PDB file of C-alpha atoms and ligand atoms in Angstrom:
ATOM      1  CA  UNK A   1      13.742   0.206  -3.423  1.00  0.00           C
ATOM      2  CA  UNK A   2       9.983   0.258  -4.389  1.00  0.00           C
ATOM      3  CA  UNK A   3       7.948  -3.004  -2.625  1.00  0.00           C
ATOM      4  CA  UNK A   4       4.613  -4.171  -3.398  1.00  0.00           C
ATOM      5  CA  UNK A   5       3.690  -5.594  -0.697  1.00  0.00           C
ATOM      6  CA  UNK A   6       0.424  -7.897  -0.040  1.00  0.00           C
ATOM      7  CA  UNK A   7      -1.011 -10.663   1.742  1.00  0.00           C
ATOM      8  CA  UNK A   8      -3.970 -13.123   1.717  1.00  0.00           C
ATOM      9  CA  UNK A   9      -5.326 -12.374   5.460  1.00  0.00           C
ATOM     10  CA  UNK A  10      -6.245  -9.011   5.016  1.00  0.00           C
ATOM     11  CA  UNK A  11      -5.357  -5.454   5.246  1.00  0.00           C
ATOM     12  CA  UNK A  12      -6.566  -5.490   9.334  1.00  0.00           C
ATOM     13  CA  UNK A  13      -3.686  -8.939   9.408  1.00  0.00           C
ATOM     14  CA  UNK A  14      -0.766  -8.062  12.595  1.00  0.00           C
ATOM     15  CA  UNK A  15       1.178  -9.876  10.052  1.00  0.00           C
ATOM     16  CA  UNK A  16       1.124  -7.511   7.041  1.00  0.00           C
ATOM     17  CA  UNK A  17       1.991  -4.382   9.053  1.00  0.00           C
ATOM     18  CA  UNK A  18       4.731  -5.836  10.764  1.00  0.00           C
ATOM     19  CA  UNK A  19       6.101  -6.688   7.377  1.00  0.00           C
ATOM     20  CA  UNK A  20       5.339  -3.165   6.172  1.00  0.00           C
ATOM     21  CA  UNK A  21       7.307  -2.042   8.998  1.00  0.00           C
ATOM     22  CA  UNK A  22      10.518  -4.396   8.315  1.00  0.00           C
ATOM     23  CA  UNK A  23      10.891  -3.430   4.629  1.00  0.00           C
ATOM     24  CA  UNK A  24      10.119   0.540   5.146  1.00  0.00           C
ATOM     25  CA  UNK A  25      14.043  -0.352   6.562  1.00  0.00           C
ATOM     26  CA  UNK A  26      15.133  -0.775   2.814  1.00  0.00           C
ATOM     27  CA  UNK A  27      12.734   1.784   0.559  1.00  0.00           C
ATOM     28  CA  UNK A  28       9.298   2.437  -0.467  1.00  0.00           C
ATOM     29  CA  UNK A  29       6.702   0.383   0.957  1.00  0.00           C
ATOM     30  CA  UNK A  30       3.266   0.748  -1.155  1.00  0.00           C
ATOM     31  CA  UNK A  31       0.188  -1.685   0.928  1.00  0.00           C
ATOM     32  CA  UNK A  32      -1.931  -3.101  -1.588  1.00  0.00           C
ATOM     33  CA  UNK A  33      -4.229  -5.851   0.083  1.00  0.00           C
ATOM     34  CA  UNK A  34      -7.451  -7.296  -0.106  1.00  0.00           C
ATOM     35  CA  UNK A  35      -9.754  -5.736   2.512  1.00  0.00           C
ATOM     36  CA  UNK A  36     -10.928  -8.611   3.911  1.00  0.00           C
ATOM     37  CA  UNK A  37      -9.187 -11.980   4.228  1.00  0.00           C
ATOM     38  CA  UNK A  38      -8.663 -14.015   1.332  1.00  0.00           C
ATOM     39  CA  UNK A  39      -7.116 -17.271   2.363  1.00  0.00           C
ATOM     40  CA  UNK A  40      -6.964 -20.691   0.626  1.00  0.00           C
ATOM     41  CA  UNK A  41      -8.436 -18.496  -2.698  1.00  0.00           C
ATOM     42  CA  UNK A  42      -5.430 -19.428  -4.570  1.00  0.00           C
ATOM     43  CA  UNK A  43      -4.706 -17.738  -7.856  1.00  0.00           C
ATOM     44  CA  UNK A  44      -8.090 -16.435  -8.162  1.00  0.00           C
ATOM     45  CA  UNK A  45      -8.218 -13.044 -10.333  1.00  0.00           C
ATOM     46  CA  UNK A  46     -11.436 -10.896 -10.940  1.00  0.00           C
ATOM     47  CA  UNK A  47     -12.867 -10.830 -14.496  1.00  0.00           C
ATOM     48  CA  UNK A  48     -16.683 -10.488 -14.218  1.00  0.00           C
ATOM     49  CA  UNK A  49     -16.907  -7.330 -11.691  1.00  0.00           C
ATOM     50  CA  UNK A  50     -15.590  -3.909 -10.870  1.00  0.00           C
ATOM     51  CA  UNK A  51     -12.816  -3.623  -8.450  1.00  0.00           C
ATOM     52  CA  UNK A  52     -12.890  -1.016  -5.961  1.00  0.00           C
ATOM     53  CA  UNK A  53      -9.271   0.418  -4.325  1.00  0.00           C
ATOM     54  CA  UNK A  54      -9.538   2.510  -1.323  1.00  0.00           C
ATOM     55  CA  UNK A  55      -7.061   4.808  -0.133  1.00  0.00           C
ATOM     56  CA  UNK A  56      -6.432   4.119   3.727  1.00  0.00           C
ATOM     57  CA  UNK A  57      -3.444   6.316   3.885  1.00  0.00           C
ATOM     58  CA  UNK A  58      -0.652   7.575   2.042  1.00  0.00           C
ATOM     59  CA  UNK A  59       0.856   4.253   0.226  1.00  0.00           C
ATOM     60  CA  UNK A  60      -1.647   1.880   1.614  1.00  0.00           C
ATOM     61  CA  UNK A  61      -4.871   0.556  -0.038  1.00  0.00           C
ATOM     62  CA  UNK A  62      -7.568  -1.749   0.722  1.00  0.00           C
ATOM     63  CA  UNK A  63      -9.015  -3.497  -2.672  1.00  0.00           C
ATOM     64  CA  UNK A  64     -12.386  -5.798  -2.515  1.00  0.00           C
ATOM     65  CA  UNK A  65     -10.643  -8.556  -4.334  1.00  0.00           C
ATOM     66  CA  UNK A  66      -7.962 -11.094  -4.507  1.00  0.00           C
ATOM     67  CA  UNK A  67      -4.028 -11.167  -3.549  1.00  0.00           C
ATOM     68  CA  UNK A  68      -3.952 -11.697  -7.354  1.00  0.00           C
ATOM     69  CA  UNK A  69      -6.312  -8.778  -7.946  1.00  0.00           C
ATOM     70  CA  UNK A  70      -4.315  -6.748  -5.418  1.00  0.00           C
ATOM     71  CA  UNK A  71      -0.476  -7.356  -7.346  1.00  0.00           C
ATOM     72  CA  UNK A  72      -2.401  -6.984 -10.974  1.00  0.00           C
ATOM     73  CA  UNK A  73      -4.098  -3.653 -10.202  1.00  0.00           C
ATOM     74  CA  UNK A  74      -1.023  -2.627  -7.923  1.00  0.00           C
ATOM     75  CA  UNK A  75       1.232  -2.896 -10.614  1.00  0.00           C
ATOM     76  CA  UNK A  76      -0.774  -1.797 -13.427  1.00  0.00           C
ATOM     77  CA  UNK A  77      -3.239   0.589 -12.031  1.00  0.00           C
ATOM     78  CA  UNK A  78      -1.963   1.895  -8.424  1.00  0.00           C
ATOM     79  CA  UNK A  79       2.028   2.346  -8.751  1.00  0.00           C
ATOM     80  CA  UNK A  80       2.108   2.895 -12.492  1.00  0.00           C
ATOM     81  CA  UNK A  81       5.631   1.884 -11.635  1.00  0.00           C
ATOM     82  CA  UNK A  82       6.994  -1.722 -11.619  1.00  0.00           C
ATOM     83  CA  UNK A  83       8.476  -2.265  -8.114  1.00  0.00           C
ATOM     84  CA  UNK A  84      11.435  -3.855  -7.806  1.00  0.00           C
ATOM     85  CA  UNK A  85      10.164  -6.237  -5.361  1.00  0.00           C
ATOM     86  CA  UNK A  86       6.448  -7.897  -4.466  1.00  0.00           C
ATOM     87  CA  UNK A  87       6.384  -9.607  -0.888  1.00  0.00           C
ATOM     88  CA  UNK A  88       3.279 -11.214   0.019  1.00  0.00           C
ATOM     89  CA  UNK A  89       2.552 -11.832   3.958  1.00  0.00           C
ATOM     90  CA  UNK A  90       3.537 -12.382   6.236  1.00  0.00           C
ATOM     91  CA  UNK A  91       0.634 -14.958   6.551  1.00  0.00           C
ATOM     92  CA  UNK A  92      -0.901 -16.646   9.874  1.00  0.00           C
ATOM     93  CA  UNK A  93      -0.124 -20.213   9.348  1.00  0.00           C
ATOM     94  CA  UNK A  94       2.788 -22.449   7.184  1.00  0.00           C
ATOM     95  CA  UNK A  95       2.204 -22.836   3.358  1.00  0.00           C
ATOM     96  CA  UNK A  96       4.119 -25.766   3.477  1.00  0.00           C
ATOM     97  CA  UNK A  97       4.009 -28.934   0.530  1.00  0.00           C
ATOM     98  CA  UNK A  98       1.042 -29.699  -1.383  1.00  0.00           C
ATOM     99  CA  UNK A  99      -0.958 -26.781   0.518  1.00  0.00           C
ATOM    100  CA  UNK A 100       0.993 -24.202  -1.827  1.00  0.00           C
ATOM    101  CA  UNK A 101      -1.645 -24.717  -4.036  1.00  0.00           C
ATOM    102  CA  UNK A 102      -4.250 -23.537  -2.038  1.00  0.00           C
ATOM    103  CA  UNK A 103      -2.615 -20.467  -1.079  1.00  0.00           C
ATOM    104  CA  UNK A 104      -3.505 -16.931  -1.666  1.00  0.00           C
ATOM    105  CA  UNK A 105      -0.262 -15.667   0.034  1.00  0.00           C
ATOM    106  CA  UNK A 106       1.446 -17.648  -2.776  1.00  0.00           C
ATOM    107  CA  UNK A 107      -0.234 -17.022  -5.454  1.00  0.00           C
ATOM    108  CA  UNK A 108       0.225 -13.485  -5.445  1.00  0.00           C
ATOM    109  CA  UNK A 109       4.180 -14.024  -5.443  1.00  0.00           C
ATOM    110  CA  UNK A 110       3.231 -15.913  -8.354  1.00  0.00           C
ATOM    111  CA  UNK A 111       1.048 -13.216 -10.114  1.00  0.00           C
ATOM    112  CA  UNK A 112       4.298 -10.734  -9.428  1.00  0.00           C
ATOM    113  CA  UNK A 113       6.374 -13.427 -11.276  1.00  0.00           C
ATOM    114  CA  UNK A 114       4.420 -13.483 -14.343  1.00  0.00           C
ATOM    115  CA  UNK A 115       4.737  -9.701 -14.507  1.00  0.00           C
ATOM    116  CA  UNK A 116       8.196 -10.064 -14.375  1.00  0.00           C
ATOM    117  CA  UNK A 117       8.906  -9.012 -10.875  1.00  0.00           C
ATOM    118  CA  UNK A 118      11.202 -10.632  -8.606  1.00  0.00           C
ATOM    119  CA  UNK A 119       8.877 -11.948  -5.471  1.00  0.00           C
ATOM    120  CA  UNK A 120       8.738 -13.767  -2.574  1.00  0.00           C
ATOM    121  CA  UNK A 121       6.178 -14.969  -0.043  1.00  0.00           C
ATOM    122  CA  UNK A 122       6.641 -15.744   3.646  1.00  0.00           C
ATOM    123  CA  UNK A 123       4.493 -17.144   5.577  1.00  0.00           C
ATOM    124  CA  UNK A 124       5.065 -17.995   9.943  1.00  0.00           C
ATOM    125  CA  UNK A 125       4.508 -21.814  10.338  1.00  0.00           C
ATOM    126  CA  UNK A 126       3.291 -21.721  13.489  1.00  0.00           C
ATOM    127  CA  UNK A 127      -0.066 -22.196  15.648  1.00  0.00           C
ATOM    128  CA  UNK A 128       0.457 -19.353  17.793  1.00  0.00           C
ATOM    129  CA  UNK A 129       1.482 -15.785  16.157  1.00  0.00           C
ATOM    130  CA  UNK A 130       2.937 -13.606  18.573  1.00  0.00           C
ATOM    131  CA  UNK A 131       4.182 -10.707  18.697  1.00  0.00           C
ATOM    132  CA  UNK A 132       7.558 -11.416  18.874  1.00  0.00           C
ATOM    133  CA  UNK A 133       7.306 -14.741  16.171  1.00  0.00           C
ATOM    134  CA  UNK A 134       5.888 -11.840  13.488  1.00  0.00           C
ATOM    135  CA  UNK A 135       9.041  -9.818  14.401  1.00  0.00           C
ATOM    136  CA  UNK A 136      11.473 -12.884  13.394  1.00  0.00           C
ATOM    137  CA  UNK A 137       9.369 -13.174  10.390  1.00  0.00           C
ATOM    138  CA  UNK A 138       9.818  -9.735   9.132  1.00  0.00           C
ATOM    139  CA  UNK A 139      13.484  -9.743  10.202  1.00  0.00           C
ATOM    140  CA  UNK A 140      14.029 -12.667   7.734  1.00  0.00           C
ATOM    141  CA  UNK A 141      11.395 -11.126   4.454  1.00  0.00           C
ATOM    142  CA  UNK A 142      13.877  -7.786   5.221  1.00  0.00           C
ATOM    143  CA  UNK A 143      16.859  -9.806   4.969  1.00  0.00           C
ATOM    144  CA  UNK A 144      15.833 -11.897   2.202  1.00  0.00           C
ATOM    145  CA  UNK A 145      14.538  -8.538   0.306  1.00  0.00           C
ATOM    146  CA  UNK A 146      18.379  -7.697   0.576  1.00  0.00           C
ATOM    147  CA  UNK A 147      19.718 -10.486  -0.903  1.00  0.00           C
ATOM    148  CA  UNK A 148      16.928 -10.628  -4.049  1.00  0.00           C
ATOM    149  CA  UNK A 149      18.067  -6.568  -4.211  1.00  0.00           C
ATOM    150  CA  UNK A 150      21.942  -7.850  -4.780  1.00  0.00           C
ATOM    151  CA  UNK A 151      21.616 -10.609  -6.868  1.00  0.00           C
ATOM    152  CA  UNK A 152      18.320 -11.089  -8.114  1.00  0.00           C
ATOM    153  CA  UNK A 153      16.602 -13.785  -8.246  1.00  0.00           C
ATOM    154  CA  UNK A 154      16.654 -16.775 -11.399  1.00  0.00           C
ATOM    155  CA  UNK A 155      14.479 -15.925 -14.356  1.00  0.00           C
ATOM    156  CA  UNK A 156      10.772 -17.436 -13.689  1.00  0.00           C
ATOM    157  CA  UNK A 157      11.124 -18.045 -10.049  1.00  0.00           C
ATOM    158  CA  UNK A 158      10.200 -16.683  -6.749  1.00  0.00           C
ATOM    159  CA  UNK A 159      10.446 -17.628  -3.216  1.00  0.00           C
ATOM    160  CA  UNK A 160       8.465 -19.618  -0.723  1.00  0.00           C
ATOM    161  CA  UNK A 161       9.675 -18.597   2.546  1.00  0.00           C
ATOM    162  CA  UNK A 162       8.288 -20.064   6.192  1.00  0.00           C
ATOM    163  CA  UNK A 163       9.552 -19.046   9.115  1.00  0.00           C
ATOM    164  CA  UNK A 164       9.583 -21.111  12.314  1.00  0.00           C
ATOM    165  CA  UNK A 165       7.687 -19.677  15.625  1.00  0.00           C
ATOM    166  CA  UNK A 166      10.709 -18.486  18.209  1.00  0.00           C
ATOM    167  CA  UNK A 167      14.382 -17.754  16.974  1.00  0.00           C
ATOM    168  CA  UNK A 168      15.329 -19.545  14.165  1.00  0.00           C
ATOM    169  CA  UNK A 169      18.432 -21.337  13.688  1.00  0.00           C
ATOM    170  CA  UNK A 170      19.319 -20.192  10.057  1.00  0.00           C
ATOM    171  CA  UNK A 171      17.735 -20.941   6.672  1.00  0.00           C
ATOM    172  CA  UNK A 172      17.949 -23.883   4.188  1.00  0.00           C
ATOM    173  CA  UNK A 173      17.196 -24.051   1.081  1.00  0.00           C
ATOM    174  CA  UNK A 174      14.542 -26.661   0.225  1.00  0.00           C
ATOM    175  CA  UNK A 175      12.155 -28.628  -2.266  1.00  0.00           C
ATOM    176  CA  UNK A 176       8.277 -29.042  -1.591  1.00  0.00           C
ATOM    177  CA  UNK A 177       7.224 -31.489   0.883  1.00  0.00           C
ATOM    178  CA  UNK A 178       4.440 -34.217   0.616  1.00  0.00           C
ATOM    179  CA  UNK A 179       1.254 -33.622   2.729  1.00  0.00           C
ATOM    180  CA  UNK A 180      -0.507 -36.651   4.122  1.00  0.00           C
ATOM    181  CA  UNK A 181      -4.125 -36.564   3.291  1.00  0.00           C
ATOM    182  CA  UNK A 182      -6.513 -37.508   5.587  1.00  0.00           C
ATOM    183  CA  UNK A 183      -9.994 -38.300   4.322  1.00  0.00           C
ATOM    184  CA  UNK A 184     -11.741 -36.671   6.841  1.00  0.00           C
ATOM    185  CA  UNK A 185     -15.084 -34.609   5.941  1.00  0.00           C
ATOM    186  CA  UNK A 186     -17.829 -33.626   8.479  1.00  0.00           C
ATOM    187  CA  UNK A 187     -21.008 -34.620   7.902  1.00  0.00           C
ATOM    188  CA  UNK A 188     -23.736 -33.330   9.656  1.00  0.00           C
ATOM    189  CA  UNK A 189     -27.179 -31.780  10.350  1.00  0.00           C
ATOM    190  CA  UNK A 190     -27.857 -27.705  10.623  1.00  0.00           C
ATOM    191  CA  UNK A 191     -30.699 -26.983  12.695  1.00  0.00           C
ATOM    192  CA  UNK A 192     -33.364 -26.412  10.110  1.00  0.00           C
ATOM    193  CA  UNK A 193     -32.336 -30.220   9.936  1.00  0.00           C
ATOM    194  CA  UNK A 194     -31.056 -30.594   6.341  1.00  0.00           C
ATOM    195  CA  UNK A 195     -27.395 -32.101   6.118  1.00  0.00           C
ATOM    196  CA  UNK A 196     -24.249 -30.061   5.830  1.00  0.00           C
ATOM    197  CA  UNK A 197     -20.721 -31.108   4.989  1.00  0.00           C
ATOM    198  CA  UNK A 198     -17.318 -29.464   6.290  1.00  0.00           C
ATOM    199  CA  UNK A 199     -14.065 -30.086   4.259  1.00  0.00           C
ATOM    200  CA  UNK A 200     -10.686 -29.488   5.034  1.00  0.00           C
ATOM    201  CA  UNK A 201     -11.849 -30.461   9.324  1.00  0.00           C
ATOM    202  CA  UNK A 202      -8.941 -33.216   9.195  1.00  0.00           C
ATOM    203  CA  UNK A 203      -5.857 -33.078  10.815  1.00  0.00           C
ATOM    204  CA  UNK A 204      -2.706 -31.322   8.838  1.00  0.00           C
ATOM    205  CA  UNK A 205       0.037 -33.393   8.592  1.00  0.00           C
ATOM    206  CA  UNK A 206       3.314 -33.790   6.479  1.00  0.00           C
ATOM    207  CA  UNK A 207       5.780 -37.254   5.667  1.00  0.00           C
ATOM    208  CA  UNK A 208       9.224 -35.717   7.082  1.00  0.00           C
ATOM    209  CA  UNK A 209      11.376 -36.331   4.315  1.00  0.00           C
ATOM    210  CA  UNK A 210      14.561 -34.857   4.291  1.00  0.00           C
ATOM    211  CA  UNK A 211      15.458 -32.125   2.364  1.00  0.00           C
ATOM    212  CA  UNK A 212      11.908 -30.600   2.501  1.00  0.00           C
ATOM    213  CA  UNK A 213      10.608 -27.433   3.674  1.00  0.00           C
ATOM    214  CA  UNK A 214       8.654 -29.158   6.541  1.00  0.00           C
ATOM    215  CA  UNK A 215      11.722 -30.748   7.295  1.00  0.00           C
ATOM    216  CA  UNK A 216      13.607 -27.523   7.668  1.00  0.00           C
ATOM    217  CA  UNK A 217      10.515 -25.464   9.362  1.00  0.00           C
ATOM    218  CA  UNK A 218      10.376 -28.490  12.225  1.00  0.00           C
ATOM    219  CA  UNK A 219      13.597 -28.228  13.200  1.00  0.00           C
ATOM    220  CA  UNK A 220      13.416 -24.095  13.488  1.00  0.00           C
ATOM    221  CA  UNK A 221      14.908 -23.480  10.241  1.00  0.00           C
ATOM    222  CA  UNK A 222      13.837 -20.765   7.986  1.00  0.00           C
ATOM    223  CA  UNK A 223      12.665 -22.900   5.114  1.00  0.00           C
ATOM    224  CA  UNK A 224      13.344 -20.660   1.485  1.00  0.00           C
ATOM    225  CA  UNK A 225      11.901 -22.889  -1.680  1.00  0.00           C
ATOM    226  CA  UNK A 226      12.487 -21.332  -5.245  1.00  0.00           C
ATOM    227  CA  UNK A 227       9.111 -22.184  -7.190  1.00  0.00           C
ATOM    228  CA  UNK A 228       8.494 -21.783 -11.013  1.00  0.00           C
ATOM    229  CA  UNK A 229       5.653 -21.189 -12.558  1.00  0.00           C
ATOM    230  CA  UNK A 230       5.864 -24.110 -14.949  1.00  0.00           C
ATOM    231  CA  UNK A 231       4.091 -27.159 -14.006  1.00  0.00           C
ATOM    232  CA  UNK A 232       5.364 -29.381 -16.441  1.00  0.00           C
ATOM    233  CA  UNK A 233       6.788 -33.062 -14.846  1.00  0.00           C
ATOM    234  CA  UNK A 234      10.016 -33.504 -17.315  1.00  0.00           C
ATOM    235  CA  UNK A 235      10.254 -36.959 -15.669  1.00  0.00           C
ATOM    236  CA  UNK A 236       7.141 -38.247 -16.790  1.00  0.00           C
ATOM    237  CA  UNK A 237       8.191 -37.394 -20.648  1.00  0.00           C
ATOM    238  CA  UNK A 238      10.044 -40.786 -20.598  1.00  0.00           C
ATOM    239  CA  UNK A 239       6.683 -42.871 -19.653  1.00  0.00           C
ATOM    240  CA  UNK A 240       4.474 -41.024 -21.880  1.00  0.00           C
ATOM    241  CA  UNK A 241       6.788 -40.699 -24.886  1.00  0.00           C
ATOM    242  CA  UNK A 242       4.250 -43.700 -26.635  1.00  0.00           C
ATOM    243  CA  UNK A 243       0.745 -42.248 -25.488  1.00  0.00           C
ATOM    244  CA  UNK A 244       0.642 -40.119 -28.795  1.00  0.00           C
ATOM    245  CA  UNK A 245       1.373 -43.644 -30.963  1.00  0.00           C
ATOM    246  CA  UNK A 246      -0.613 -45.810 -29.036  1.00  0.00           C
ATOM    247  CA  UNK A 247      -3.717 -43.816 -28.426  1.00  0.00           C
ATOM    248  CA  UNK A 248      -6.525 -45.564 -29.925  1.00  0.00           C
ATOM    249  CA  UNK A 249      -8.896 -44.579 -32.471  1.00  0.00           C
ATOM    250  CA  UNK A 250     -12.223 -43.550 -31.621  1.00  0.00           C
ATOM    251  CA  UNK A 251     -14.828 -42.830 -34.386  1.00  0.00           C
ATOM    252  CA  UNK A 252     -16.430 -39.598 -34.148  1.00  0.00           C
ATOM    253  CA  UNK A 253     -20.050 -41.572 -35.283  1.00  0.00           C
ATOM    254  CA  UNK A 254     -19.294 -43.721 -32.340  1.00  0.00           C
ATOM    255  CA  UNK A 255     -19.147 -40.813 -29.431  1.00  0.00           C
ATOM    256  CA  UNK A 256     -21.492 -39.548 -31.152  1.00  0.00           C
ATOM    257  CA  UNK A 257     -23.526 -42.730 -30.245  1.00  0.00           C
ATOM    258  CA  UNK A 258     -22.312 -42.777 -26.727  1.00  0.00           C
ATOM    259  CA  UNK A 259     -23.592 -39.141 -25.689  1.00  0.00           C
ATOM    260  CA  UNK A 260     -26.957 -40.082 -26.978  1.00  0.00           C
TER     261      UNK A 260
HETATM  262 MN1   MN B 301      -3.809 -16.613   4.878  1.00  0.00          MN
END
């Protein structure tokens, strides 16, 4: 096997050599990572600037861009090959629910998608990352790699994997979970005395509804969630059906007015 393999924490991340290490088990392991961490960048790709690639060692480079960047110019500009598989990870903290869309670790299983190659991401949902917690997670992207080698994976999807801190107790399959937002932003004063403001300082937690991948994760499952790439809410067709008869008219002379 040929494996991309990439993160969103950075090249120097305990979590992406570990992973390295697990999958060298089954083929070809080529590092292509971001040289400095990337998290919560989401499906950002480079357009307006250069990206530079480094060569660290043999089959390992360090890139000055995104996890996106990193699986584009892996594919296209680094392998010259298409791999058979693109792992991202394994990154320091859950990508669990809602958060997916935040995630660099995810997004790059995403960007392998769209290039048509089977992917998955996998992430330890813990708050300590051990040594031996890594190892588990590495054990289960190897195994997992295994099973997407033998029977491939659906057309358009890829997989969401977090893996529990300690042994887990097997995997389930499951759906996205629901975070609970807490409206929590700090507000305060630097010391050249103008105001600051810190987002994203509130506590993380998740509704435990059955079935879901925080469900799974809590109870020291390895949670696996297939994703697609396609956004769309079918169920919301029904609701909507009469927005495109109902809409109402607006003049042009009158928006027109408006903006003025
Ligand atoms: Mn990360």
């Amino acid at each position: 096997m040929l494996i991309l393999v990439t993160n969103d924490d950075g090249i120097h991340s305990p979590g992406l050599s570990v992973l390295t290490k697990a999958l060298r088990t089954l083929g070809r392991v080529v590092v292509v990572a971001p040289d400095r961490e990337r998290s919560a960048i989401s499906h950002a790709l480079t357009l307006h600037s250069p990206l530079r690639a480094v060569e660290r060692s043999d089959d390992c480079w360090a890139i000055d861009g995104t996890p996106t960047d990193c699986v584009n110019l892996g594919i296209h500009g680094l392998l010259r090959a298409k791999p058979d598989l693109v792992v991202s990870g394994i990154n320091q903290g859950a990508n669990l629910g809602d958060d997916l869309t935040y995630s660099g670790t995810v997004a790059a299983a995403m960007e392998a998608t769209l290039m048509g190659v089977p992917a998955l991401a996998v992430s330890l949902a813990a708050d300590r990352f051990a040594e031996e917690d890594f190892l588990w997670s590495g054990r289960w992207a190897a195994k997992l790699a295994v099973m997407v080698k033998n029977h491939g994976l659906p057309a358009d999807t890829f997989l969401n994997v977090n893996v529990p801190a300690g042994s887990p107790r097997g995997m389930k399959l499951t759906r996205q979970g629901k975070r609970r937002y807490a409206d929590a932003v700090v507000r305060n004063l630097d010391p050249r005395g103008r105001t600051y403001y810190w987002i994203g300082a509130g506590e993380l937690s998740f509704h435990d509804l059955e079935g879901t991948d925080v469900h799974a994760v809590e109870r020291d499952f390895v949670s696996v969630t297939p994703l697609h790439l396609d956004l769309t809410n079918y169920a919301a067709f029904e609701r909507l059906r009469h927005w495109a008869d109902e809409t109402p008219a607006i003049e042009t002379d009158e928006l027109n007015e408006r903006s003025r």
